CSV table of C-alpha atoms and ligand atoms in Angstrom, one decimal:
chain,number,residue,atom,x,y,z
A,1,MET,CA,193.1,190.0,-37.8
A,2,ALA,CA,195.7,187.5,-39.2
A,3,ASP,CA,199.4,187.9,-38.1
A,4,ALA,CA,201.1,189.4,-41.2
A,5,SER,CA,204.4,187.8,-40.2
A,6,LEU,CA,202.9,184.4,-40.8
A,7,LYS,CA,202.4,185.0,-44.5
A,8,GLY,CA,204.9,186.2,-47.2
A,9,ALA,CA,208.4,187.5,-46.8
A,10,MET,CA,209.1,190.0,-44.0
A,11,PRO,CA,210.0,193.1,-46.1
A,12,GLU,CA,213.5,194.7,-46.0
A,13,THR,CA,214.2,198.2,-47.3
A,14,HIS,CA,217.0,198.5,-49.8
A,15,ASP,CA,218.6,201.4,-51.7
A,16,GLY,CA,218.7,200.5,-55.4
A,17,ARG,CA,220.2,203.7,-56.8
A,18,SER,CA,223.2,201.8,-58.2
A,19,LEU,CA,221.2,199.0,-59.8
A,20,ARG,CA,220.3,198.3,-63.4
A,21,ILE,CA,217.1,196.2,-63.7
A,22,GLY,CA,215.7,194.4,-66.8
A,23,VAL,CA,212.0,193.8,-67.0
A,24,VAL,CA,210.6,191.4,-69.6
A,25,HIS,CA,206.8,190.9,-69.8
A,26,ALA,CA,204.5,188.8,-71.9
A,27,ARG,CA,201.6,190.5,-73.8
A,28,TRP,CA,198.9,187.9,-73.2
A,29,ASN,CA,196.3,189.2,-70.7
A,30,ARG,CA,197.6,192.7,-71.2
A,31,ALA,CA,195.3,194.6,-68.9
A,32,VAL,CA,196.6,192.6,-65.9
A,33,ILE,CA,200.2,192.7,-67.2
A,34,ASP,CA,200.1,196.5,-67.4
A,35,LYS,CA,199.0,196.7,-63.7
A,36,LEU,CA,201.8,194.3,-62.6
A,37,VAL,CA,204.4,196.3,-64.5
A,38,PHE,CA,203.1,199.4,-62.9
A,39,GLY,CA,203.5,197.8,-59.5
A,40,VAL,CA,207.1,196.8,-60.4
A,41,ARG,CA,207.9,200.3,-61.5
A,42,GLN,CA,206.4,201.7,-58.3
A,43,ALA,CA,208.6,199.5,-56.1
A,44,LEU,CA,211.7,200.2,-58.1
A,45,HIS,CA,211.0,203.9,-57.8
A,46,ASP,CA,210.5,203.6,-54.1
A,47,CYS,CA,213.9,201.9,-53.9
A,48,ASN,CA,215.5,204.8,-55.8
A,49,VAL,CA,216.4,202.8,-59.0
A,50,PRO,CA,216.8,205.5,-61.6
A,51,ASN,CA,214.3,205.4,-64.5
A,52,ASP,CA,217.2,205.3,-67.0
A,53,ASN,CA,218.4,202.1,-65.3
A,54,ILE,CA,215.1,200.3,-65.9
A,55,VAL,CA,214.9,198.5,-69.3
A,56,VAL,CA,211.5,197.1,-70.2
A,57,GLN,CA,211.0,194.7,-73.1
A,58,THR,CA,208.0,192.6,-74.2
A,59,VAL,CA,207.6,189.2,-75.7
A,60,PRO,CA,204.4,187.5,-77.2
A,61,GLY,CA,203.6,185.2,-74.3
A,62,SER,CA,204.9,183.6,-71.1
A,63,TRP,CA,206.5,180.7,-73.1
A,64,GLU,CA,209.0,183.2,-74.5
A,65,LEU,CA,210.1,184.6,-71.1
A,66,PRO,CA,213.0,182.2,-70.2
A,67,GLY,CA,214.7,182.7,-73.6
A,68,ALA,CA,214.2,186.4,-73.5
A,69,ALA,CA,215.6,186.6,-69.9
A,70,ALA,CA,218.7,184.7,-71.0
A,71,GLU,CA,219.2,187.0,-74.0
A,72,LEU,CA,218.8,190.2,-71.9
A,73,ILE,CA,221.4,188.9,-69.5
A,74,SER,CA,223.8,187.9,-72.2
A,75,GLY,CA,223.4,191.2,-74.0
A,76,SER,CA,223.7,193.7,-71.2
A,77,ASP,CA,225.0,194.3,-67.7
A,78,PHE,CA,221.9,193.8,-65.5
A,79,ASP,CA,221.9,193.3,-61.7
A,80,ALA,CA,218.5,191.5,-61.8
A,81,ILE,CA,215.8,190.6,-64.2
A,82,ILE,CA,212.0,190.6,-63.5
A,83,ALA,CA,210.0,188.2,-65.8
A,84,ILE,CA,206.3,188.9,-65.8
A,85,GLY,CA,203.5,186.9,-67.3
A,86,VAL,CA,199.9,185.9,-66.6
A,87,LEU,CA,198.9,182.3,-67.4
A,88,ILE,CA,195.2,181.6,-67.0
A,89,LYS,CA,194.0,178.0,-67.1
A,90,GLY,CA,191.9,177.1,-70.1
A,91,GLU,CA,190.1,174.0,-71.2
A,92,THR,CA,193.2,172.1,-72.5
A,93,MET,CA,196.6,171.1,-71.0
A,94,HIS,CA,198.3,174.1,-72.5
A,95,PHE,CA,198.4,175.9,-69.1
A,96,GLU,CA,200.1,173.0,-67.3
A,97,TYR,CA,202.8,172.6,-70.0
A,98,ILE,CA,203.6,176.3,-70.2
A,99,ALA,CA,203.5,177.0,-66.5
A,100,ASP,CA,205.8,174.1,-65.7
A,101,ALA,CA,208.3,174.9,-68.6
A,102,VAL,CA,208.4,178.6,-67.8
A,103,SER,CA,208.9,178.3,-64.1
A,104,GLN,CA,211.7,175.6,-64.6
A,105,GLY,CA,213.2,177.7,-67.4
A,106,LEU,CA,213.4,180.9,-65.4
A,107,MET,CA,215.0,179.1,-62.5
A,108,ARG,CA,217.5,177.5,-64.8
A,109,VAL,CA,218.4,180.9,-66.3
A,110,GLN,CA,219.0,182.5,-62.9
A,111,VAL,CA,221.1,179.6,-61.6
A,112,ASP,CA,223.1,179.1,-64.9
A,113,LYS,CA,223.7,182.9,-65.4
A,114,CYS,CA,224.2,183.8,-61.7
A,115,ILE,CA,221.8,186.7,-62.0
A,116,PRO,CA,218.6,187.0,-59.9
A,117,VAL,CA,215.5,186.4,-62.1
A,118,THR,CA,212.4,187.3,-60.2
A,119,PHE,CA,209.4,185.0,-60.8
A,120,GLY,CA,206.7,187.4,-61.8
A,121,VAL,CA,204.4,184.8,-63.5
A,122,LEU,CA,200.9,184.4,-62.2
A,123,THR,CA,199.5,180.9,-62.7
A,124,VAL,CA,195.8,181.2,-62.0
A,125,LEU,CA,192.6,179.5,-62.6
A,126,THR,CA,190.5,182.5,-63.5
A,127,GLU,CA,190.8,186.1,-64.7
A,128,GLU,CA,189.3,187.2,-61.4
A,129,GLN,CA,192.2,185.6,-59.5
A,130,ALA,CA,194.7,187.3,-61.8
A,131,MET,CA,193.0,190.7,-61.3
A,132,ALA,CA,193.1,190.3,-57.5
A,133,ARG,CA,196.8,189.6,-57.6
A,134,ALA,CA,197.4,192.7,-59.7
A,135,GLY,CA,195.5,194.9,-57.2
A,136,MET,CA,192.6,195.4,-59.6
A,137,SER,CA,189.9,194.2,-57.2
A,138,ALA,CA,188.8,195.2,-53.7
A,139,GLY,CA,191.2,193.8,-51.1
A,140,GLY,CA,193.6,192.7,-53.8
A,141,HIS,CA,197.4,193.4,-53.6
A,142,ASN,CA,199.6,194.2,-56.6
A,143,HIS,CA,202.2,191.4,-56.6
A,144,GLY,CA,204.3,193.5,-59.0
A,145,GLU,CA,205.4,195.6,-56.0
A,146,ASP,CA,206.7,192.5,-54.3
A,147,TRP,CA,208.6,191.4,-57.4
A,148,GLY,CA,210.2,194.9,-57.7
A,149,PHE,CA,211.4,194.8,-54.1
A,150,ALA,CA,212.7,191.3,-54.4
A,151,ALA,CA,214.7,192.2,-57.5
A,152,VAL,CA,216.3,195.2,-55.7
A,153,GLU,CA,217.2,193.1,-52.7
A,154,MET,CA,218.6,190.2,-54.7
A,155,GLY,CA,220.5,192.6,-57.1
A,156,LEU,CA,222.2,194.3,-54.2
A,157,LYS,CA,222.9,191.0,-52.4
A,158,ARG,CA,224.5,189.6,-55.6
A,159,LYS,CA,226.8,192.7,-55.7
A,160,LEU,CA,227.7,192.2,-52.0
A,161,TRP,CA,228.3,188.4,-52.3
A,162,ARG,CA,230.6,188.6,-55.4
B,1,DLZ,C1,199.1,180.0,-76.4
B,1,DLZ,C2,198.9,180.7,-75.0
B,1,DLZ,C3,197.8,180.4,-74.2
B,1,DLZ,C4,196.8,179.5,-74.6
B,1,DLZ,N1,197.6,181.0,-73.1
B,1,DLZ,C5,198.5,181.9,-72.6
B,1,DLZ,C6,198.4,182.6,-71.4
B,1,DLZ,O1,197.4,182.5,-70.7
B,1,DLZ,N2,199.4,183.5,-71.0
B,1,DLZ,C7,200.5,183.7,-71.8
B,1,DLZ,O2,201.4,184.5,-71.3
B,1,DLZ,N3,200.6,183.1,-73.0
B,1,DLZ,C8,199.7,182.2,-73.4
B,1,DLZ,N4,199.9,181.6,-74.6
B,1,DLZ,C9,201.0,182.0,-75.5
B,1,DLZ,C10,202.3,181.3,-75.3
B,1,DLZ,O3,202.9,181.7,-74.1
B,1,DLZ,C11,203.3,181.5,-76.4
B,1,DLZ,O4,203.5,182.9,-76.6
B,1,DLZ,C12,202.8,180.9,-77.7
B,1,DLZ,O5,202.6,179.6,-77.6
B,1,DLZ,C13,203.9,181.1,-78.8
B,1,DLZ,O6,205.1,180.5,-78.5
């Protein structure tokens, strides 16, 4: 059995009852997206974030995520944003351009706006890989849960550090 401490972040438990979290997700690859959003909600619930403090918005595709995250932050008082998309490589260069722009864009938003933006974008080669990362296949793990816990931790740390 592999040593769990060698892979991934060691989890910390945080109480998110004071937090307001914005979730924005793309609608491409919707079945996988819905599972990831479910995992996010589960983690936020486990951290006591009130349902009324969770705002979920959708955009057409992952390309739209950075702009939407910036708008959400500008328009309301969130402690963290979780941006969710599923990019699956096709036959053209589309995947490379969008994956690169979206990851850079989300990082730019979080640094420029000083609000944690959790990177919930799967960049995978096949639908099977996406499904495994949404906990939809045997032995898979829903990464949405990790993103929810990361948003709570960083939202609280942002409050502490200000
Ligand atoms: C166009 C496109 C393609 C080919 N693939 C995906 C994908 O796998 N995942 C995703 O979230 N969005 C995809 N899109 C849509 C773009 O992100 C974007 O919504 C459109 O180009 C309109 O700006």
